[in-house]
XYZ file of N, CA and C in Angstrom:
711
model
N -8.000 10.970 24.462
C -7.263 10.098 24.431
C -8.018 8.716 23.255
N -6.656 8.750 22.295
C -7.352 7.660 21.558
C -7.807 6.483 21.668
N -8.505 4.980 21.034
C -9.466 4.344 21.498
C -7.844 3.103 22.175
N -6.608 3.104 21.592
C -6.014 2.304 21.566
C -4.390 3.415 22.527
N -4.942 3.928 23.165
C -4.219 4.482 24.032
C -2.867 5.210 23.340
N -2.535 4.982 22.262
C -1.429 5.829 21.470
C -1.267 7.273 21.565
N -0.137 7.685 21.744
C -0.053 9.082 21.398
C -0.942 9.879 20.226
N -0.807 10.834 19.922
C -1.696 11.130 18.548
C -0.650 11.164 17.119
N 0.419 11.161 17.546
C 1.394 10.876 16.520
C 1.787 10.156 16.501
N 1.905 8.723 16.895
C 1.981 7.397 16.806
C 1.665 6.295 16.459
N 2.515 5.996 15.565
C 2.154 4.735 14.665
C 1.787 3.834 15.422
N 1.290 2.283 15.094
C 1.243 1.393 15.443
C 1.628 0.333 15.293
N 2.376 -0.755 15.751
C 3.414 -1.316 15.944
C 3.826 -1.840 14.303
N 4.677 -1.943 13.801
C 4.974 -1.998 12.640
C 6.049 -3.495 12.611
N 5.429 -4.409 11.248
C 6.322 -5.559 11.352
C 6.370 -6.380 9.683
N 7.794 -6.392 9.126
C 7.071 -6.790 7.846
C 8.088 -7.662 7.951
N 7.828 -9.060 7.339
C 8.049 -10.552 7.126
C 7.667 -10.873 6.088
N 9.343 -11.430 5.283
C 9.852 -11.218 3.843
C 10.300 -12.836 3.370
N 9.964 -13.261 2.418
C 9.906 -14.060 2.023
C 8.976 -15.962 2.609
N 8.016 -14.981 2.777
C 7.033 -16.256 3.523
C 5.470 -16.409 1.972
N 6.322 -16.537 1.049
C 5.227 -17.564 0.126
C 6.833 -18.103 -1.129
N 6.714 -19.111 -0.764
C 7.720 -20.484 -1.377
C 7.593 -19.793 -2.788
N 6.495 -19.867 -3.850
C 6.749 -19.440 -5.870
C 7.355 -18.516 -5.642
N 6.418 -17.230 -5.243
C 6.468 -15.991 -5.394
C 7.986 -15.431 -5.699
N 8.745 -14.976 -7.028
C 9.344 -13.626 -6.812
C 9.615 -12.835 -5.771
N 8.398 -12.304 -4.693
C 8.771 -11.448 -3.897
C 7.672 -11.383 -3.298
N 7.364 -11.500 -1.974
C 6.543 -11.640 -0.980
C 6.696 -11.429 0.390
N 6.083 -10.770 1.299
C 5.911 -10.719 2.497
C 4.653 -10.539 3.193
N 4.748 -10.419 4.687
C 3.692 -10.681 5.451
C 3.847 -9.054 6.037
N 3.144 -7.881 5.826
C 3.217 -6.730 6.521
C 2.136 -6.889 7.502
N 2.200 -6.382 8.651
C 1.423 -6.168 10.092
C 1.919 -4.930 10.461
N 0.438 -4.196 10.575
C 0.599 -2.837 10.917
C -0.527 -2.854 11.866
N -0.323 -2.792 13.688
C -1.345 -3.500 14.841
C -2.017 -4.401 14.629
N -3.084 -4.429 13.861
C -3.855 -5.692 13.513
C -4.757 -6.061 12.465
N -3.924 -5.288 11.385
C -3.881 -5.153 9.899
C -2.757 -6.401 9.328
N -3.282 -7.281 8.944
C -2.177 -7.713 8.376
C -2.469 -7.989 6.311
N -1.508 -7.754 6.670
C -1.573 -8.468 4.480
C -0.815 -9.062 3.950
N -0.821 -9.778 3.236
C 0.069 -10.885 2.281
C 0.405 -10.256 0.824
N 1.515 -9.875 0.897
C 1.789 -9.141 -0.410
C 2.920 -9.877 -1.152
N 2.788 -10.368 -2.835
C 3.297 -11.340 -3.662
C 3.670 -10.561 -4.940
N 5.282 -10.820 -5.241
C 4.555 -10.310 -6.717
C 5.682 -10.751 -7.876
N 4.832 -10.977 -8.871
C 4.832 -12.288 -9.916
C 5.857 -11.422 -11.207
N 6.518 -12.174 -11.657
C 7.351 -11.612 -12.680
C 6.388 -11.674 -14.041
N 6.381 -11.515 -15.187
C 6.155 -12.079 -15.869
C 6.619 -11.768 -17.089
N 7.238 -12.471 -18.121
C 8.533 -12.122 -19.339
C 7.611 -11.231 -20.463
N 6.689 -11.024 -20.077
C 6.176 -10.249 -21.464
C 4.916 -8.722 -20.566
N 5.027 -7.419 -21.398
C 4.656 -5.971 -20.726
C 3.275 -6.686 -21.021
N 2.008 -6.070 -21.299
C 0.753 -5.840 -21.631
C 0.949 -5.252 -23.102
N -0.091 -5.848 -23.478
C -0.225 -5.694 -25.399
C 0.419 -4.111 -25.604
N -0.766 -3.540 -24.634
C -0.425 -1.608 -25.110
C 0.727 -1.312 -25.206
N 1.447 -2.061 -24.490
C 2.805 -1.610 -24.496
C 3.715 -1.920 -25.225
N 3.234 -3.972 -26.326
C 4.267 -3.840 -26.765
C 4.614 -3.179 -27.815
N 6.198 -3.357 -27.605
C 7.029 -2.661 -28.616
C 7.341 -1.335 -28.331
N 7.320 -1.124 -26.839
C 7.560 0.627 -26.693
C 8.612 0.593 -25.427
N 9.432 -0.363 -25.451
C 10.705 -0.605 -24.456
C 10.074 -0.448 -22.610
N 8.453 -0.163 -23.077
C 8.569 0.070 -21.743
C 7.663 -1.339 -20.716
N 8.160 -1.677 -19.533
C 7.055 -2.590 -18.771
C 6.175 -1.385 -18.099
N 5.862 -2.772 -17.230
C 4.309 -2.032 -15.846
C 3.877 -2.891 -15.176
N 3.949 -1.787 -13.733
C 3.305 -2.891 -12.698
C 2.024 -2.329 -12.342
N 1.618 -3.439 -11.710
C 0.283 -3.558 -11.715
C -0.276 -4.246 -10.525
N -0.985 -4.460 -10.029
C -2.211 -4.592 -8.383
C -3.182 -5.481 -8.557
N -3.332 -6.311 -8.022
C -4.708 -6.865 -7.251
C -4.569 -7.152 -6.531
N -6.091 -6.869 -5.669
C -6.244 -6.719 -4.008
C -7.521 -7.497 -3.497
N -7.724 -7.933 -2.499
C -8.574 -8.827 -2.018
C -8.410 -8.888 -0.710
N -9.861 -9.397 -0.160
C -9.600 -9.269 1.577
C -10.226 -10.804 1.644
N -9.909 -11.567 2.648
C -10.415 -12.695 2.651
C -12.292 -12.651 3.802
N -13.076 -13.791 3.722
C -14.200 -13.533 4.641
C -14.091 -13.024 5.701
N -12.842 -13.836 6.657
C -13.272 -13.612 7.792
C -11.920 -12.522 7.746
N -11.465 -11.691 7.620
C -10.723 -10.441 7.439
C -11.413 -9.638 8.615
N -12.669 -9.444 8.507
C -13.255 -8.083 9.503
C -14.054 -8.927 10.711
N -15.170 -8.557 10.937
C -16.086 -8.749 12.512
C -16.829 -10.198 12.065
N -17.707 -9.430 11.110
C -18.592 -10.257 10.184
C -17.957 -10.693 8.841
N -18.586 -12.124 8.217
C -18.059 -12.834 7.166
C -18.671 -12.054 5.968
N -18.113 -11.134 4.733
C -18.154 -10.653 3.718
C -17.734 -11.951 2.644
N -18.804 -12.224 1.593
C -19.143 -13.429 0.398
C -17.985 -12.649 -0.327
N -17.544 -13.984 -0.820
C -15.828 -14.075 -1.806
C -16.420 -13.105 -3.078
N -16.142 -12.438 -3.316
C -16.321 -11.855 -5.208
C -16.206 -12.256 -5.424
N -15.701 -13.619 -5.783
C -15.739 -14.501 -6.676
C -17.059 -15.204 -6.895
N -17.557 -15.593 -5.769
C -19.150 -16.077 -5.884
C -20.270 -15.378 -6.203
N -19.500 -13.834 -5.541
C -20.547 -13.020 -6.204
C -20.778 -12.533 -8.009
N -19.290 -13.165 -8.638
C -19.486 -12.677 -9.555
C -18.221 -11.587 -10.008
N -18.441 -10.943 -9.400
C -17.751 -9.560 -10.170
C -16.390 -8.786 -9.116
N -16.164 -8.123 -9.254
C -15.165 -7.507 -7.935
C -15.901 -6.521 -7.411
N -16.695 -5.573 -6.181
C -16.842 -4.981 -6.231
C -16.127 -2.968 -6.250
N -16.847 -2.371 -6.858
C -15.783 -0.570 -6.686
C -15.171 -0.804 -5.733
N -15.637 -0.708 -4.496
C -14.422 -0.445 -3.609
C -12.842 -1.221 -4.236
N -13.547 -3.085 -4.128
C -12.022 -3.474 -4.615
C -11.604 -2.934 -5.796
N -12.175 -2.485 -6.852
C -11.260 -2.011 -8.295
C -10.841 -0.851 -8.069
N -11.418 0.079 -6.834
C -10.418 1.514 -6.597
C -9.611 1.241 -6.200
N -9.408 0.784 -4.920
C -8.276 -0.149 -4.322
C -6.637 -0.736 -5.344
N -7.086 -1.732 -5.671
C -6.162 -2.194 -6.750
C -5.707 -1.108 -7.667
N -6.404 -0.323 -8.029
C -5.629 0.769 -9.139
C -4.603 1.333 -8.599
N -5.668 2.101 -6.949
C -4.600 3.179 -6.324
C -3.205 2.712 -5.896
N -3.415 1.138 -5.903
C -2.225 0.212 -5.493
C -0.804 0.369 -6.701
N -1.729 0.021 -7.416
C -1.384 -0.205 -8.789
C -0.786 1.420 -9.789
N -1.099 2.590 -8.989
C -1.043 4.223 -9.505
C 0.631 4.150 -8.526
N 0.139 3.663 -7.627
C 1.435 4.145 -6.150
C 2.798 3.165 -6.428
N 2.208 1.954 -6.940
C 3.687 1.289 -7.339
C 4.532 1.757 -8.173
N 4.030 2.283 -9.619
C 4.292 2.887 -10.788
C 5.041 4.571 -10.910
N 4.672 4.671 -9.835
C 5.172 5.794 -9.667
C 6.782 6.272 -8.870
N 7.263 4.912 -8.670
C 8.474 4.581 -7.927
C 8.991 3.576 -8.680
N 8.424 3.497 -10.446
C 9.565 2.871 -11.037
C 9.933 3.303 -11.961
N 11.412 3.594 -12.777
C 11.437 3.542 -14.145
C 11.353 2.630 -15.163
N 9.876 2.284 -15.468
C 9.428 1.140 -16.451
C 10.388 1.062 -17.724
N 11.269 1.422 -18.009
C 12.172 2.095 -19.475
C 13.110 0.736 -18.835
N 13.642 1.228 -17.649
C 14.783 0.300 -16.822
C 13.920 -1.661 -16.544
N 12.824 -1.170 -16.623
C 12.578 -2.628 -16.067
C 11.916 -3.307 -17.658
N 12.494 -2.754 -18.269
C 12.016 -3.114 -20.396
C 10.314 -3.933 -20.039
N 10.548 -4.689 -21.149
C 9.186 -5.406 -21.298
C 8.691 -6.362 -20.874
N 8.611 -6.227 -19.336
C 8.280 -7.162 -18.306
C 6.875 -6.649 -17.870
N 6.201 -7.334 -17.229
C 4.971 -6.775 -16.006
C 5.292 -7.268 -14.787
N 4.963 -7.118 -13.787
C 5.271 -6.970 -12.325
C 3.421 -7.128 -12.124
N 2.857 -8.410 -11.130
C 2.209 -8.249 -10.786
C 1.944 -8.482 -9.455
N 1.411 -7.017 -8.558
C 1.695 -7.227 -7.264
C 0.072 -7.747 -6.535
N 0.230 -8.892 -5.591
C -1.031 -9.424 -5.063
C -1.059 -8.983 -3.840
N -2.306 -7.850 -3.601
C -2.228 -8.058 -2.447
C -3.466 -8.597 -1.697
N -3.658 -9.822 -0.516
C -4.371 -10.248 0.033
C -4.553 -9.468 1.894
N -5.863 -9.224 2.120
C -6.025 -8.638 3.089
C -6.295 -9.952 4.092
N -5.416 -10.608 4.947
C -5.541 -12.218 6.371
C -6.550 -11.530 7.458
N -6.482 -10.187 8.085
C -6.799 -9.512 8.833
C -6.856 -7.637 8.537
N -8.559 -7.575 8.543
C -8.613 -5.557 8.587
C -8.839 -5.190 10.336
N -7.687 -4.285 10.453
C -7.865 -2.877 11.324
C -8.048 -1.516 11.269
N -8.562 -1.614 10.337
C -8.132 -0.101 9.518
C -6.778 0.089 8.187
N -6.534 1.086 7.404
C -5.723 0.786 6.799
C -5.386 0.158 5.926
N -6.312 -1.013 5.112
C -5.283 -1.699 4.664
C -4.978 -1.501 2.918
N -5.585 -0.329 2.682
C -5.028 0.247 1.706
C -3.470 0.645 1.885
N -3.569 1.222 2.538
C -2.150 1.563 2.975
C -1.154 0.449 3.671
N -1.613 -0.526 4.243
C -0.667 -1.739 4.515
C -0.319 -2.202 3.115
N -1.349 -2.204 1.941
C -0.689 -3.198 0.902
C 0.124 -2.294 0.190
N -0.327 -0.724 0.029
C 0.947 0.032 -1.128
C 2.170 -0.734 -0.186
N 2.378 -0.079 1.157
C 4.113 -0.360 1.986
C 4.217 -1.565 1.326
N 3.275 -2.882 2.004
C 3.934 -4.155 1.631
C 4.193 -4.952 0.131
N 3.670 -3.800 -0.565
C 3.440 -4.448 -2.198
C 4.796 -3.459 -2.921
N 4.973 -2.546 -1.955
C 6.403 -2.066 -2.583
C 7.571 -3.296 -2.234
N 7.597 -3.554 -1.029
C 8.820 -4.872 -0.670
C 8.567 -5.700 -1.277
N 7.626 -6.191 -1.593
C 7.397 -7.331 -2.868
C 7.896 -7.086 -3.926
N 7.618 -6.147 -4.388
C 8.399 -5.254 -5.710
C 9.797 -5.583 -5.671
N 10.413 -4.986 -4.390
C 11.718 -4.771 -4.441
C 12.523 -6.428 -4.418
N 11.693 -7.031 -4.059
C 12.897 -8.428 -4.051
C 12.303 -8.968 -5.396
N 11.368 -8.489 -5.756
C 11.182 -9.361 -7.358
C 12.007 -8.860 -8.164
N 12.616 -7.677 -7.885
C 13.142 -6.517 -8.753
C 15.092 -7.315 -8.537
N 15.089 -7.411 -7.164
C 16.359 -7.660 -6.862
C 16.552 -9.008 -7.343
N 15.947 -10.050 -7.878
C 15.839 -11.255 -8.128
C 16.154 -11.375 -9.835
N 15.318 -9.864 -10.679
C 16.035 -9.858 -11.889
C 17.315 -8.693 -12.303
N 17.605 -8.254 -10.979
C 19.607 -7.886 -10.933
C 20.026 -8.538 -10.802
N 20.320 -9.667 -10.097
C 20.674 -11.055 -9.887
C 21.487 -11.429 -11.175
N 20.609 -11.868 -11.429
C 20.141 -12.711 -12.731
C 20.827 -12.039 -13.958
N 20.835 -10.646 -14.198
C 21.606 -10.304 -15.068
C 20.429 -10.221 -15.974
N 18.738 -10.566 -15.869
C 17.935 -10.017 -16.427
C 17.900 -8.703 -17.078
N 18.224 -7.791 -16.097
C 18.002 -6.444 -16.509
C 19.261 -5.731 -15.368
N 20.020 -4.759 -16.147
C 21.010 -4.324 -15.628
C 21.118 -2.767 -14.887
N 20.003 -2.169 -15.059
C 19.872 -1.033 -14.414
C 18.588 -0.904 -12.983
N 18.639 -0.800 -11.929
C 17.485 -0.539 -11.031
C 16.477 0.161 -11.061
N 15.629 -0.642 -12.151
C 14.809 0.655 -12.626
C 13.717 1.067 -10.551
N 14.261 0.708 -10.122
C 13.105 0.756 -8.965
C 13.547 2.433 -8.033
N 13.362 3.626 -8.395
C 13.777 5.086 -8.327
C 13.507 5.617 -6.883
N 12.332 4.668 -6.208
C 12.849 5.095 -4.437
C 11.097 4.225 -3.408
N 11.593 4.130 -2.670
C 10.433 3.952 -2.056
C 9.099 4.448 -2.002
N 8.264 3.168 -1.743
C 7.061 3.803 -1.936
C 6.151 3.373 -0.719
N 5.358 4.737 -0.192
C 4.888 3.676 1.167
C 4.060 5.364 1.357
N 2.547 4.644 1.947
C 1.214 4.995 2.624
C 0.857 4.730 4.225
N 0.168 5.896 4.060
C -0.556 6.016 5.398
C -1.590 6.620 5.658
N -2.273 6.135 6.775
C -3.701 6.772 7.257
C -3.782 8.450 7.731
N -3.663 9.349 7.838
C -4.316 10.155 8.842
C -5.547 10.684 9.094
N -6.271 11.512 10.258
C -7.283 12.191 10.141
C -8.093 12.697 11.308
N -8.742 13.002 11.081
C -9.571 14.349 12.489
C -10.438 13.179 13.325
N -9.102 12.925 14.414
C -10.689 11.825 15.380
C -10.714 12.518 16.803
N -12.333 13.242 16.782
C -12.596 13.435 18.356
C -11.928 14.702 18.323
N -12.210 15.871 17.237
C -11.831 16.809 17.063
C -9.354 17.314 16.872
N -9.201 16.038 17.078
C -8.201 15.831 17.020
C -7.132 15.648 16.225
N -5.890 15.709 15.457
C -5.473 15.031 13.971
C -4.603 14.416 14.457
N -4.948 12.577 14.034
C -4.530 11.717 14.221
C -3.431 10.537 13.473
N -2.756 10.144 13.381
C -1.226 9.599 12.553
C -2.202 8.145 12.870
N -2.453 7.207 11.478
C -2.485 5.825 11.585
C -3.317 5.626 11.941
N -4.335 5.531 12.000
C -6.059 5.214 12.435
C -6.560 3.817 11.761
N -6.734 3.130 12.926
C -7.738 2.060 13.374
C -9.205 2.120 12.933
N -9.362 0.764 12.713
C -10.429 0.746 12.464
C -11.929 1.970 13.312
N -11.507 1.615 14.383
C -12.346 2.117 16.021
C -12.446 3.936 15.048
N -10.971 4.520 15.202
C -10.845 5.889 14.950
C -11.355 6.680 13.602
N -11.462 5.384 13.092
C -11.516 5.317 11.154
C -13.303 4.961 10.926
N -14.043 4.976 12.033
C -15.163 4.819 11.276
C -15.857 5.713 12.285
N -15.150 6.696 13.346
C -15.482 7.632 13.702
C -15.122 9.627 13.345
N -14.405 8.643 12.673
C -13.423 9.740 11.988
C -14.410 11.531 11.410
N -14.354 12.355 11.748
C -14.599 13.949 11.076
C -13.998 13.635 9.936
N -12.672 13.295 9.882
C -12.309 13.694 8.814
C -11.225 12.813 7.937
N -10.937 11.459 6.804
C -10.066 11.026 6.978
C -9.303 11.101 5.851
N -7.904 10.671 5.753
C -7.100 11.310 4.423
C -6.111 9.967 4.359
N -5.809 9.557 3.227
C -4.520 8.228 2.907
C -3.699 9.302 2.100
N -2.279 8.989 2.545
C -1.081 9.967 2.068
C -0.309 8.565 1.530
N 0.016 9.162 0.002
C 0.918 8.085 -0.289
C 2.273 8.785 -0.715
N 3.523 8.572 -0.613
C 4.508 9.289 -0.666
C 5.820 8.683 -0.712
N 7.051 9.070 -1.244
C 7.520 8.519 -2.079
C 9.145 8.675 -0.249
N 10.050 7.849 -0.362
C 11.291 7.757 0.296
C 11.955 9.129 0.310
N 11.901 9.951 -0.471
C 12.261 10.926 -0.302
C 11.157 12.540 -0.028
N 10.209 12.369 0.214
C 8.656 12.905 0.849
C 8.277 13.557 -0.528
N 8.582 12.954 -1.544
C 7.343 13.586 -2.431
C 6.396 13.035 -2.819
N 4.917 13.672 -2.371
C 3.803 13.614 -2.778
C 3.362 12.396 -3.734
N 2.845 11.413 -4.016
C 1.914 10.376 -4.741
C 0.814 11.179 -4.977
N -0.111 10.989 -4.315
C -1.016 10.962 -4.346
C -2.281 11.003 -2.761
N -3.042 11.964 -2.725
C -3.977 12.062 -1.108
C -5.199 12.174 -1.252
N -5.643 10.858 -0.481
C -7.123 11.538 -1.020
C -7.692 11.632 0.743
N -8.680 12.683 0.626
C -8.826 13.075 1.969
C -10.293 13.888 2.271
N -11.055 13.247 2.415
C -12.687 13.801 2.701
C -12.623 14.196 3.823
N -13.960 14.927 3.713
C -14.902 14.889 4.917
C -15.549 13.596 5.352
N -15.939 13.396 6.788
C -16.864 12.575 6.886
C -18.368 13.296 7.398
N -18.791 13.806 7.902
C -19.360 14.651 8.527
C -18.847 15.644 9.388
N -17.835 16.404 9.336
C -17.232 17.280 9.819
C -16.272 18.360 8.737
N -16.258 19.189 8.102
C -15.382 19.831 7.160
C -14.141 20.152 8.011
N -13.036 20.752 6.617
C -11.624 20.504 7.465
C -10.953 21.954 6.886
N -10.190 22.749 7.946
C -9.600 23.608 7.490
C -8.147 23.854 6.891
N -7.536 24.410 6.068
C -6.083 24.423 5.860
C -5.425 24.236 6.419
N -5.039 24.118 7.533
C -4.312 24.342 8.708
C -4.861 22.945 9.165
N -5.597 22.906 9.312
C -6.020 20.722 9.811
C -5.424 20.307 8.537
N -5.200 20.677 7.413
C -5.177 19.453 5.918
C -3.192 19.403 6.149
N -2.668 20.626 7.108
C -1.452 20.897 7.010
C -1.080 19.486 8.082
N -1.665 19.769 9.199
C -1.203 19.441 10.113
C -1.100 17.594 10.192
N -2.098 17.214 9.188
C -2.306 15.666 8.986
C -1.335 15.356 7.658
N -0.837 16.518 7.269
C 0.488 16.347 6.147
C 1.754 15.838 7.030
N 2.198 16.954 7.886
C 2.976 16.627 8.598
C 3.234 15.634 9.419
N 1.615 14.781 10.063
C 1.838 13.811 11.120
C 2.131 12.980 9.584
N 1.481 12.735 8.232
C 1.714 11.739 7.573
C 3.037 11.356 7.202
N 3.870 12.893 7.102
C 5.648 12.702 6.499
C 6.305 11.897 7.712
N 6.262 11.926 8.709
C 6.373 11.580 10.061
C 6.008 9.773 10.072
N 4.876 9.148 10.319
C 4.592 8.328 9.862
C 5.528 7.399 8.241
N 4.697 8.389 7.622
C 6.129 7.252 6.014
C 7.681 6.948 6.290
N 8.523 8.078 7.216
C 9.483 8.185 7.358
C 9.978 6.420 8.253
N 8.656 6.314 8.590
C 9.249 5.474 9.506
C 8.604 3.990 8.758
N 7.675 4.064 7.932
C 7.830 3.293 7.283
C 8.559 2.448 6.382
N 8.923 3.600 6.217
C 11.044 3.826 4.455
C 11.484 2.358 5.542
N 11.679 2.982 7.053
C 13.511 2.912 8.129
C 12.663 0.960 7.902
N 11.358 0.693 8.231
C 10.485 -1.223 8.432
C 11.069 -1.214 7.016
N 10.548 -0.521 5.486
C 11.062 -1.246 4.288
C 12.545 -1.651 4.088
N 13.222 -0.260 4.510
C 14.609 -1.242 4.404
C 15.374 -1.986 5.432
N 14.596 -2.205 6.177
C 15.303 -2.814 7.346
C 14.524 -4.775 6.677
N 13.702 -4.621 6.067
C 13.078 -5.881 5.273
C 14.031 -5.921 4.374
N 14.301 -5.182 3.536
C 15.237 -5.410 2.341
C 16.602 -6.120 2.288
N 16.586 -4.590 3.236
C 18.443 -5.238 3.349
C 19.790 -5.944 4.278
């Protein structure tokens, strides 16, 4: 039995509320169980210097966690004077994931920055950031299309992410913190709406896993991604 009482293949309740930030070109609050992430997308009229003259745009991300998003207070990284290695790794992951679903030439020489701020954490914050970040990105691109600034939709497919792991010897979908902290194997799966893999992060956290178990986790992830994509579609159409 999972701590939450969910079945092995059950996701936590998902909701995505859009238009939660007045000034951002695209924004949403994504809620996955008790994990809540505020995502916003900002359009900048020029691409980074390394893309100048290339005709291509860029999508990047920044990630942060409020001090009391967790059980105990975490010191603000700004107060420490630098980002932690974990924060840098997560925001690079979000950026890579979102770029995989974008035709950067159709975007033109501009940059979209997706900010993901965790206001409450209960496991799966990077996955929620990617899933919600895509919604914010979609809404920002819709404004470019509506204004006639670009003529071709640069978003090629949905991008979503979900965690899976081996908990108490069983493969489970969408780990909350209680499961994540005790899982023998932990993985994050990032996929497109068409089911194509973008990135898989898997590691043994005290117990090695078999090829068969990895396949079981991938099967669970596919079902979870399909549910997340349905939520993205409902939020953006």
